[in-house]
């Protein structure tokens, strides 16, 4: 098992563009989470899937953000009409029960 | 608002000493607690989980939980320069699977 993987690792985009990130969880994990982390802060929860069902969304997840996990495997996080305030590290984690393991993250820079 | 509080540091200890990292939380129903290590520019790495009152030891690491005082700590024995990182404390509430993180404590181990 190679752990949680995320793609791309870095993304630079212009304000107003749409971006999509992908996360592949550890294969036997049925739970998948998205977090966002800015400099000097701990990760902030965005959303959570159990299998293909999205069970919880943070109010941080505005209408411009959408996440999917088709067939309960990989997940995508899309940000539409990006803003400079969206610049952050986007982290994906997966778990079987309580212990969450993070991927390497996608660093988004909005110019 | 549920909160996890940590001293941001930096906490500086000499090589070979015991590093003591502390965390308090506000949600009395929190059941599960985690310590993550995060090197600069990298994603968080799970190092300890603790679910019941008392101590839990794993190698050079000991996590301590006191639910009555709403206090979690992490002790690192025989600190090494490679332990220099930000240590994030996180709690998981009873009815949700999301992690709530503190802002982290920066540990610097001096050779």
PDB file of C-alpha atoms in Angstrom:
ATOM      1  CA  UNK A   1       0.000   0.000   0.000  1.00  0.00           C
ATOM      2  CA  UNK A   2       1.478   3.321  -1.070  1.00  0.00           C
ATOM      3  CA  UNK A   3      -0.662   5.567   1.118  1.00  0.00           C
ATOM      4  CA  UNK A   4      -2.910   8.445   0.152  1.00  0.00           C
ATOM      5  CA  UNK A   5      -1.987  10.114  -3.118  1.00  0.00           C
ATOM      6  CA  UNK A   6      -3.017  13.520  -4.440  1.00  0.00           C
ATOM      7  CA  UNK A   7      -2.721  15.115  -7.843  1.00  0.00           C
ATOM      8  CA  UNK A   8      -1.486  17.627  -8.783  1.00  0.00           C
ATOM      9  CA  UNK A   9       1.012  18.487  -6.076  1.00  0.00           C
ATOM     10  CA  UNK A  10       1.127  22.115  -7.105  1.00  0.00           C
ATOM     11  CA  UNK A  11      -1.312  24.269  -9.043  1.00  0.00           C
ATOM     12  CA  UNK A  12      -0.967  27.890 -10.038  1.00  0.00           C
ATOM     13  CA  UNK A  13      -4.055  29.459 -11.532  1.00  0.00           C
ATOM     14  CA  UNK A  14      -5.400  32.869 -12.333  1.00  0.00           C
ATOM     15  CA  UNK A  15      -8.267  34.341 -10.403  1.00  0.00           C
ATOM     16  CA  UNK A  16     -11.590  33.335 -11.888  1.00  0.00           C
ATOM     17  CA  UNK A  17     -10.400  30.010 -13.295  1.00  0.00           C
ATOM     18  CA  UNK A  18     -11.736  26.624 -12.198  1.00  0.00           C
ATOM     19  CA  UNK A  19      -9.468  23.984 -10.699  1.00  0.00           C
ATOM     20  CA  UNK A  20      -9.960  20.318  -9.838  1.00  0.00           C
ATOM     21  CA  UNK A  21      -7.910  18.208  -7.474  1.00  0.00           C
ATOM     22  CA  UNK A  22      -7.866  14.432  -7.169  1.00  0.00           C
ATOM     23  CA  UNK A  23      -7.320  12.212  -4.158  1.00  0.00           C
ATOM     24  CA  UNK A  24      -6.782   8.450  -4.122  1.00  0.00           C
ATOM     25  CA  UNK A  25      -7.223   7.036  -0.616  1.00  0.00           C
ATOM     26  CA  UNK A  26      -5.565   4.012   0.930  1.00  0.00           C
ATOM     27  CA  UNK A  27      -7.291   1.131  -0.808  1.00  0.00           C
ATOM     28  CA  UNK A  28      -9.086  -0.481   2.133  1.00  0.00           C
ATOM     29  CA  UNK A  29     -10.245   2.825   3.649  1.00  0.00           C
ATOM     30  CA  UNK A  30     -13.935   3.642   3.241  1.00  0.00           C
ATOM     31  CA  UNK A  31     -13.754   7.158   4.701  1.00  0.00           C
ATOM     32  CA  UNK A  32     -12.273  10.122   2.898  1.00  0.00           C
ATOM     33  CA  UNK A  33     -11.823  13.702   4.093  1.00  0.00           C
ATOM     34  CA  UNK A  34     -10.799  17.023   2.596  1.00  0.00           C
ATOM     35  CA  UNK A  35      -9.095  19.715   4.657  1.00  0.00           C
ATOM     36  CA  UNK A  36      -7.572  23.087   3.833  1.00  0.00           C
ATOM     37  CA  UNK A  37      -4.503  24.509   5.543  1.00  0.00           C
ATOM     38  CA  UNK A  38      -3.110  28.020   5.395  1.00  0.00           C
ATOM     39  CA  UNK A  39       0.242  29.178   6.724  1.00  0.00           C
ATOM     40  CA  UNK A  40       0.500  29.094  10.499  1.00  0.00           C
ATOM     41  CA  UNK A  41      -2.839  27.337  10.968  1.00  0.00           C
ATOM     42  CA  UNK A  42      -3.901  23.776  11.553  1.00  0.00           C
ATOM     43  CA  UNK A  43      -5.890  21.997   8.836  1.00  0.00           C
ATOM     44  CA  UNK A  44      -9.552  23.025   8.628  1.00  0.00           C
ATOM     45  CA  UNK A  45     -12.195  20.444   7.777  1.00  0.00           C
ATOM     46  CA  UNK A  46     -14.024  20.865   4.478  1.00  0.00           C
ATOM     47  CA  UNK A  47     -15.978  17.694   3.802  1.00  0.00           C
ATOM     48  CA  UNK A  48     -16.233  13.962   4.554  1.00  0.00           C
ATOM     49  CA  UNK A  49     -17.336  10.902   2.572  1.00  0.00           C
ATOM     50  CA  UNK A  50     -18.164   7.464   3.753  1.00  0.00           C
ATOM     51  CA  UNK A  51     -17.988   5.286   0.680  1.00  0.00           C
ATOM     52  CA  UNK A  52     -19.704   7.370  -2.005  1.00  0.00           C
ATOM     53  CA  UNK A  53     -21.972   9.316   0.370  1.00  0.00           C
ATOM     54  CA  UNK A  54     -21.000  12.864   1.325  1.00  0.00           C
ATOM     55  CA  UNK A  55     -22.006  12.890   4.994  1.00  0.00           C
ATOM     56  CA  UNK A  56     -20.723  16.228   6.237  1.00  0.00           C
ATOM     57  CA  UNK A  57     -19.791  19.595   4.762  1.00  0.00           C
ATOM     58  CA  UNK A  58     -18.238  22.550   6.516  1.00  0.00           C
ATOM     59  CA  UNK A  59     -19.760  25.980   6.137  1.00  0.00           C
ATOM     60  CA  UNK A  60     -16.291  26.881   4.828  1.00  0.00           C
ATOM     61  CA  UNK A  61     -17.333  24.996   1.698  1.00  0.00           C
ATOM     62  CA  UNK A  62     -19.040  27.753  -0.241  1.00  0.00           C
ATOM     63  CA  UNK A  63     -21.145  27.269  -3.366  1.00  0.00           C
ATOM     64  CA  UNK A  64     -17.956  27.537  -5.424  1.00  0.00           C
ATOM     65  CA  UNK A  65     -16.637  24.309  -3.917  1.00  0.00           C
ATOM     66  CA  UNK A  66     -17.900  20.862  -4.824  1.00  0.00           C
ATOM     67  CA  UNK A  67     -16.590  17.429  -3.986  1.00  0.00           C
ATOM     68  CA  UNK A  68     -17.459  14.011  -5.308  1.00  0.00           C
ATOM     69  CA  UNK A  69     -16.475  10.454  -4.635  1.00  0.00           C
ATOM     70  CA  UNK A  70     -17.997   8.339  -7.410  1.00  0.00           C
ATOM     71  CA  UNK A  71     -18.122   4.616  -6.667  1.00  0.00           C
ATOM     72  CA  UNK A  72     -16.556   5.213  -3.248  1.00  0.00           C
ATOM     73  CA  UNK A  73     -13.007   5.160  -4.564  1.00  0.00           C
ATOM     74  CA  UNK A  74     -11.078   8.311  -5.554  1.00  0.00           C
ATOM     75  CA  UNK A  75     -12.451  11.771  -4.832  1.00  0.00           C
ATOM     76  CA  UNK A  76     -12.304  15.103  -6.623  1.00  0.00           C
ATOM     77  CA  UNK A  77     -12.537  18.588  -5.182  1.00  0.00           C
ATOM     78  CA  UNK A  78     -13.449  21.356  -7.615  1.00  0.00           C
ATOM     79  CA  UNK A  79     -13.186  25.061  -6.968  1.00  0.00           C
ATOM     80  CA  UNK A  80     -15.013  27.300  -9.418  1.00  0.00           C
ATOM     81  CA  UNK A  81     -14.179  30.955 -10.064  1.00  0.00           C
ATOM     82  CA  UNK A  82     -11.105  30.857  -7.851  1.00  0.00           C
ATOM     83  CA  UNK A  83     -10.292  33.791  -5.608  1.00  0.00           C
ATOM     84  CA  UNK A  84      -6.971  34.801  -4.069  1.00  0.00           C
ATOM     85  CA  UNK A  85      -8.312  33.744  -0.678  1.00  0.00           C
ATOM     86  CA  UNK A  86      -8.508  30.170  -1.982  1.00  0.00           C
ATOM     87  CA  UNK A  87      -4.700  29.971  -1.995  1.00  0.00           C
ATOM     88  CA  UNK A  88      -3.858  27.217   0.490  1.00  0.00           C
ATOM     89  CA  UNK A  89      -2.717  23.621   0.842  1.00  0.00           C
ATOM     90  CA  UNK A  90      -5.598  21.245   0.140  1.00  0.00           C
ATOM     91  CA  UNK A  91      -5.176  18.030   2.061  1.00  0.00           C
ATOM     92  CA  UNK A  92      -6.939  14.723   1.596  1.00  0.00           C
ATOM     93  CA  UNK A  93      -7.034  12.082   4.317  1.00  0.00           C
ATOM     94  CA  UNK A  94      -8.523   8.614   4.555  1.00  0.00           C
ATOM     95  CA  UNK A  95      -9.396   6.265   7.381  1.00  0.00           C
ATOM     96  CA  UNK A  96     -10.945   2.919   8.198  1.00  0.00           C
ATOM     97  CA  UNK A  97     -12.081   4.005  11.655  1.00  0.00           C
ATOM     98  CA  UNK A  98     -10.731   6.966  13.612  1.00  0.00           C
ATOM     99  CA  UNK A  99      -7.101   7.362  12.580  1.00  0.00           C
ATOM    100  CA  UNK A 100      -6.824   9.608   9.552  1.00  0.00           C
ATOM    101  CA  UNK A 101      -3.816   9.440   7.248  1.00  0.00           C
ATOM    102  CA  UNK A 102      -3.007  12.411   5.077  1.00  0.00           C
ATOM    103  CA  UNK A 103      -1.798  12.590   1.521  1.00  0.00           C
ATOM    104  CA  UNK A 104       0.991  14.950   0.438  1.00  0.00           C
ATOM    105  CA  UNK A 105      -1.446  17.746  -0.359  1.00  0.00           C
ATOM    106  CA  UNK A 106      -2.054  20.014  -3.330  1.00  0.00           C
ATOM    107  CA  UNK A 107      -0.679  23.522  -2.969  1.00  0.00           C
ATOM    108  CA  UNK A 108      -2.911  26.008  -4.780  1.00  0.00           C
ATOM    109  CA  UNK A 109      -1.717  29.484  -5.627  1.00  0.00           C
ATOM    110  CA  UNK A 110      -4.254  31.896  -7.117  1.00  0.00           C
ATOM    111  CA  UNK A 111      -2.668  34.904  -8.840  1.00  0.00           C
TER     112      UNK A 111
ATOM    113  CA  UNK B   1     -17.384  27.047  18.882  1.00  0.00           C
ATOM    114  CA  UNK B   2     -15.286  23.976  19.582  1.00  0.00           C
ATOM    115  CA  UNK B   3     -11.635  24.840  20.024  1.00  0.00           C
ATOM    116  CA  UNK B   4      -8.296  23.179  20.449  1.00  0.00           C
ATOM    117  CA  UNK B   5      -5.625  25.374  21.968  1.00  0.00           C
ATOM    118  CA  UNK B   6      -1.885  24.971  21.694  1.00  0.00           C
ATOM    119  CA  UNK B   7       1.043  27.223  22.511  1.00  0.00           C
ATOM    120  CA  UNK B   8       2.542  28.183  19.163  1.00  0.00           C
ATOM    121  CA  UNK B   9       6.100  28.133  20.533  1.00  0.00           C
ATOM    122  CA  UNK B  10       8.782  27.810  19.481  1.00  0.00           C
ATOM    123  CA  UNK B  11       9.641  25.299  22.172  1.00  0.00           C
ATOM    124  CA  UNK B  12      13.395  24.863  22.225  1.00  0.00           C
ATOM    125  CA  UNK B  13      14.979  21.838  23.909  1.00  0.00           C
ATOM    126  CA  UNK B  14      18.518  20.463  23.822  1.00  0.00           C
ATOM    127  CA  UNK B  15      19.225  17.175  22.098  1.00  0.00           C
ATOM    128  CA  UNK B  16      18.551  14.239  24.420  1.00  0.00           C
ATOM    129  CA  UNK B  17      16.090  16.129  26.631  1.00  0.00           C
ATOM    130  CA  UNK B  18      12.363  15.472  27.077  1.00  0.00           C
ATOM    131  CA  UNK B  19      10.082  17.715  25.030  1.00  0.00           C
ATOM    132  CA  UNK B  20       6.643  18.323  26.527  1.00  0.00           C
ATOM    133  CA  UNK B  21       3.857  19.552  24.249  1.00  0.00           C
ATOM    134  CA  UNK B  22       0.468  20.532  25.610  1.00  0.00           C
ATOM    135  CA  UNK B  23      -3.030  20.948  24.262  1.00  0.00           C
ATOM    136  CA  UNK B  24      -6.410  21.877  25.762  1.00  0.00           C
ATOM    137  CA  UNK B  25      -9.828  21.408  24.215  1.00  0.00           C
ATOM    138  CA  UNK B  26     -13.246  22.874  24.871  1.00  0.00           C
ATOM    139  CA  UNK B  27     -15.665  20.162  23.718  1.00  0.00           C
ATOM    140  CA  UNK B  28     -16.529  17.918  26.680  1.00  0.00           C
ATOM    141  CA  UNK B  29     -17.973  15.210  24.409  1.00  0.00           C
ATOM    142  CA  UNK B  30     -14.704  14.747  22.501  1.00  0.00           C
ATOM    143  CA  UNK B  31     -13.726  11.090  22.561  1.00  0.00           C
ATOM    144  CA  UNK B  32     -10.611  10.734  20.454  1.00  0.00           C
ATOM    145  CA  UNK B  33      -7.375  12.677  20.343  1.00  0.00           C
ATOM    146  CA  UNK B  34      -4.472  12.650  17.962  1.00  0.00           C
ATOM    147  CA  UNK B  35      -0.983  14.064  17.618  1.00  0.00           C
ATOM    148  CA  UNK B  36       0.402  14.797  14.186  1.00  0.00           C
ATOM    149  CA  UNK B  37       3.904  15.877  13.233  1.00  0.00           C
ATOM    150  CA  UNK B  38       4.294  18.277  10.329  1.00  0.00           C
ATOM    151  CA  UNK B  39       7.621  19.184   8.787  1.00  0.00           C
ATOM    152  CA  UNK B  40       7.810  22.507   6.969  1.00  0.00           C
ATOM    153  CA  UNK B  41       6.164  22.275   3.557  1.00  0.00           C
ATOM    154  CA  UNK B  42       4.934  18.712   4.164  1.00  0.00           C
ATOM    155  CA  UNK B  43       1.595  17.209   5.151  1.00  0.00           C
ATOM    156  CA  UNK B  44       0.693  16.089   8.690  1.00  0.00           C
ATOM    157  CA  UNK B  45       1.901  12.645   9.765  1.00  0.00           C
ATOM    158  CA  UNK B  46      -0.008  10.743  12.460  1.00  0.00           C
ATOM    159  CA  UNK B  47       2.255   9.824  15.360  1.00  0.00           C
ATOM    160  CA  UNK B  48      -0.107   9.029  18.265  1.00  0.00           C
ATOM    161  CA  UNK B  49      -3.770   8.459  18.992  1.00  0.00           C
ATOM    162  CA  UNK B  50      -5.320   8.255  22.461  1.00  0.00           C
ATOM    163  CA  UNK B  51      -8.900   7.485  23.414  1.00  0.00           C
ATOM    164  CA  UNK B  52      -8.990   6.911  27.174  1.00  0.00           C
ATOM    165  CA  UNK B  53      -7.666   8.648  30.260  1.00  0.00           C
ATOM    166  CA  UNK B  54      -4.080   7.931  31.212  1.00  0.00           C
ATOM    167  CA  UNK B  55      -0.862   7.381  29.332  1.00  0.00           C
ATOM    168  CA  UNK B  56      -0.133   5.655  26.048  1.00  0.00           C
ATOM    169  CA  UNK B  57       3.475   4.939  25.084  1.00  0.00           C
ATOM    170  CA  UNK B  58       4.917   4.213  21.639  1.00  0.00           C
ATOM    171  CA  UNK B  59       8.687   4.188  21.421  1.00  0.00           C
ATOM    172  CA  UNK B  60      10.024   7.596  22.432  1.00  0.00           C
ATOM    173  CA  UNK B  61       6.524   9.106  22.430  1.00  0.00           C
ATOM    174  CA  UNK B  62       4.019   9.161  25.306  1.00  0.00           C
ATOM    175  CA  UNK B  63       0.565  10.684  24.951  1.00  0.00           C
ATOM    176  CA  UNK B  64      -1.348  11.650  28.083  1.00  0.00           C
ATOM    177  CA  UNK B  65      -5.078  12.336  28.298  1.00  0.00           C
ATOM    178  CA  UNK B  66      -7.040  13.868  31.170  1.00  0.00           C
ATOM    179  CA  UNK B  67     -10.680  14.238  30.159  1.00  0.00           C
ATOM    180  CA  UNK B  68     -11.695  15.848  33.453  1.00  0.00           C
ATOM    181  CA  UNK B  69      -9.219  18.680  32.848  1.00  0.00           C
ATOM    182  CA  UNK B  70      -9.752  18.591  29.036  1.00  0.00           C
ATOM    183  CA  UNK B  71      -6.028  18.319  28.552  1.00  0.00           C
ATOM    184  CA  UNK B  72      -3.833  16.276  26.206  1.00  0.00           C
ATOM    185  CA  UNK B  73      -0.063  16.187  26.148  1.00  0.00           C
ATOM    186  CA  UNK B  74       2.736  14.597  24.170  1.00  0.00           C
ATOM    187  CA  UNK B  75       6.118  13.769  25.650  1.00  0.00           C
ATOM    188  CA  UNK B  76       9.078  13.076  23.407  1.00  0.00           C
ATOM    189  CA  UNK B  77      11.967  11.400  25.201  1.00  0.00           C
ATOM    190  CA  UNK B  78      15.577  11.600  24.034  1.00  0.00           C
ATOM    191  CA  UNK B  79      14.694  14.407  21.605  1.00  0.00           C
ATOM    192  CA  UNK B  80      16.623  14.413  18.346  1.00  0.00           C
ATOM    193  CA  UNK B  81      17.216  17.249  15.862  1.00  0.00           C
ATOM    194  CA  UNK B  82      15.053  15.244  13.416  1.00  0.00           C
ATOM    195  CA  UNK B  83      12.114  15.758  15.824  1.00  0.00           C
ATOM    196  CA  UNK B  84      12.190  19.481  14.991  1.00  0.00           C
ATOM    197  CA  UNK B  85       8.784  20.119  13.429  1.00  0.00           C
ATOM    198  CA  UNK B  86       5.342  21.515  14.177  1.00  0.00           C
ATOM    199  CA  UNK B  87       3.225  19.231  16.347  1.00  0.00           C
ATOM    200  CA  UNK B  88      -0.516  19.436  15.774  1.00  0.00           C
ATOM    201  CA  UNK B  89      -3.050  18.339  18.357  1.00  0.00           C
ATOM    202  CA  UNK B  90      -6.460  17.257  17.037  1.00  0.00           C
ATOM    203  CA  UNK B  91      -9.714  16.074  18.563  1.00  0.00           C
ATOM    204  CA  UNK B  92     -12.635  14.202  17.111  1.00  0.00           C
ATOM    205  CA  UNK B  93     -16.075  14.880  18.573  1.00  0.00           C
ATOM    206  CA  UNK B  94     -18.510  12.186  19.524  1.00  0.00           C
ATOM    207  CA  UNK B  95     -21.013  12.666  16.709  1.00  0.00           C
ATOM    208  CA  UNK B  96     -18.715  13.550  13.861  1.00  0.00           C
ATOM    209  CA  UNK B  97     -15.682  12.121  12.132  1.00  0.00           C
ATOM    210  CA  UNK B  98     -14.022  15.425  11.411  1.00  0.00           C
ATOM    211  CA  UNK B  99     -10.819  16.423  13.134  1.00  0.00           C
ATOM    212  CA  UNK B 100     -10.519  19.807  14.802  1.00  0.00           C
ATOM    213  CA  UNK B 101      -6.908  20.929  14.943  1.00  0.00           C
ATOM    214  CA  UNK B 102      -5.000  23.356  17.061  1.00  0.00           C
ATOM    215  CA  UNK B 103      -2.618  25.777  15.391  1.00  0.00           C
ATOM    216  CA  UNK B 104       0.371  23.617  16.318  1.00  0.00           C
ATOM    217  CA  UNK B 105       3.472  23.987  18.452  1.00  0.00           C
ATOM    218  CA  UNK B 106       6.834  24.470  16.752  1.00  0.00           C
ATOM    219  CA  UNK B 107       9.493  22.304  18.392  1.00  0.00           C
ATOM    220  CA  UNK B 108      13.178  23.046  17.844  1.00  0.00           C
ATOM    221  CA  UNK B 109      15.682  20.479  19.122  1.00  0.00           C
ATOM    222  CA  UNK B 110      19.132  22.025  19.458  1.00  0.00           C
ATOM    223  CA  UNK B 111      22.129  19.758  18.709  1.00  0.00           C
TER     224      UNK B 111
END
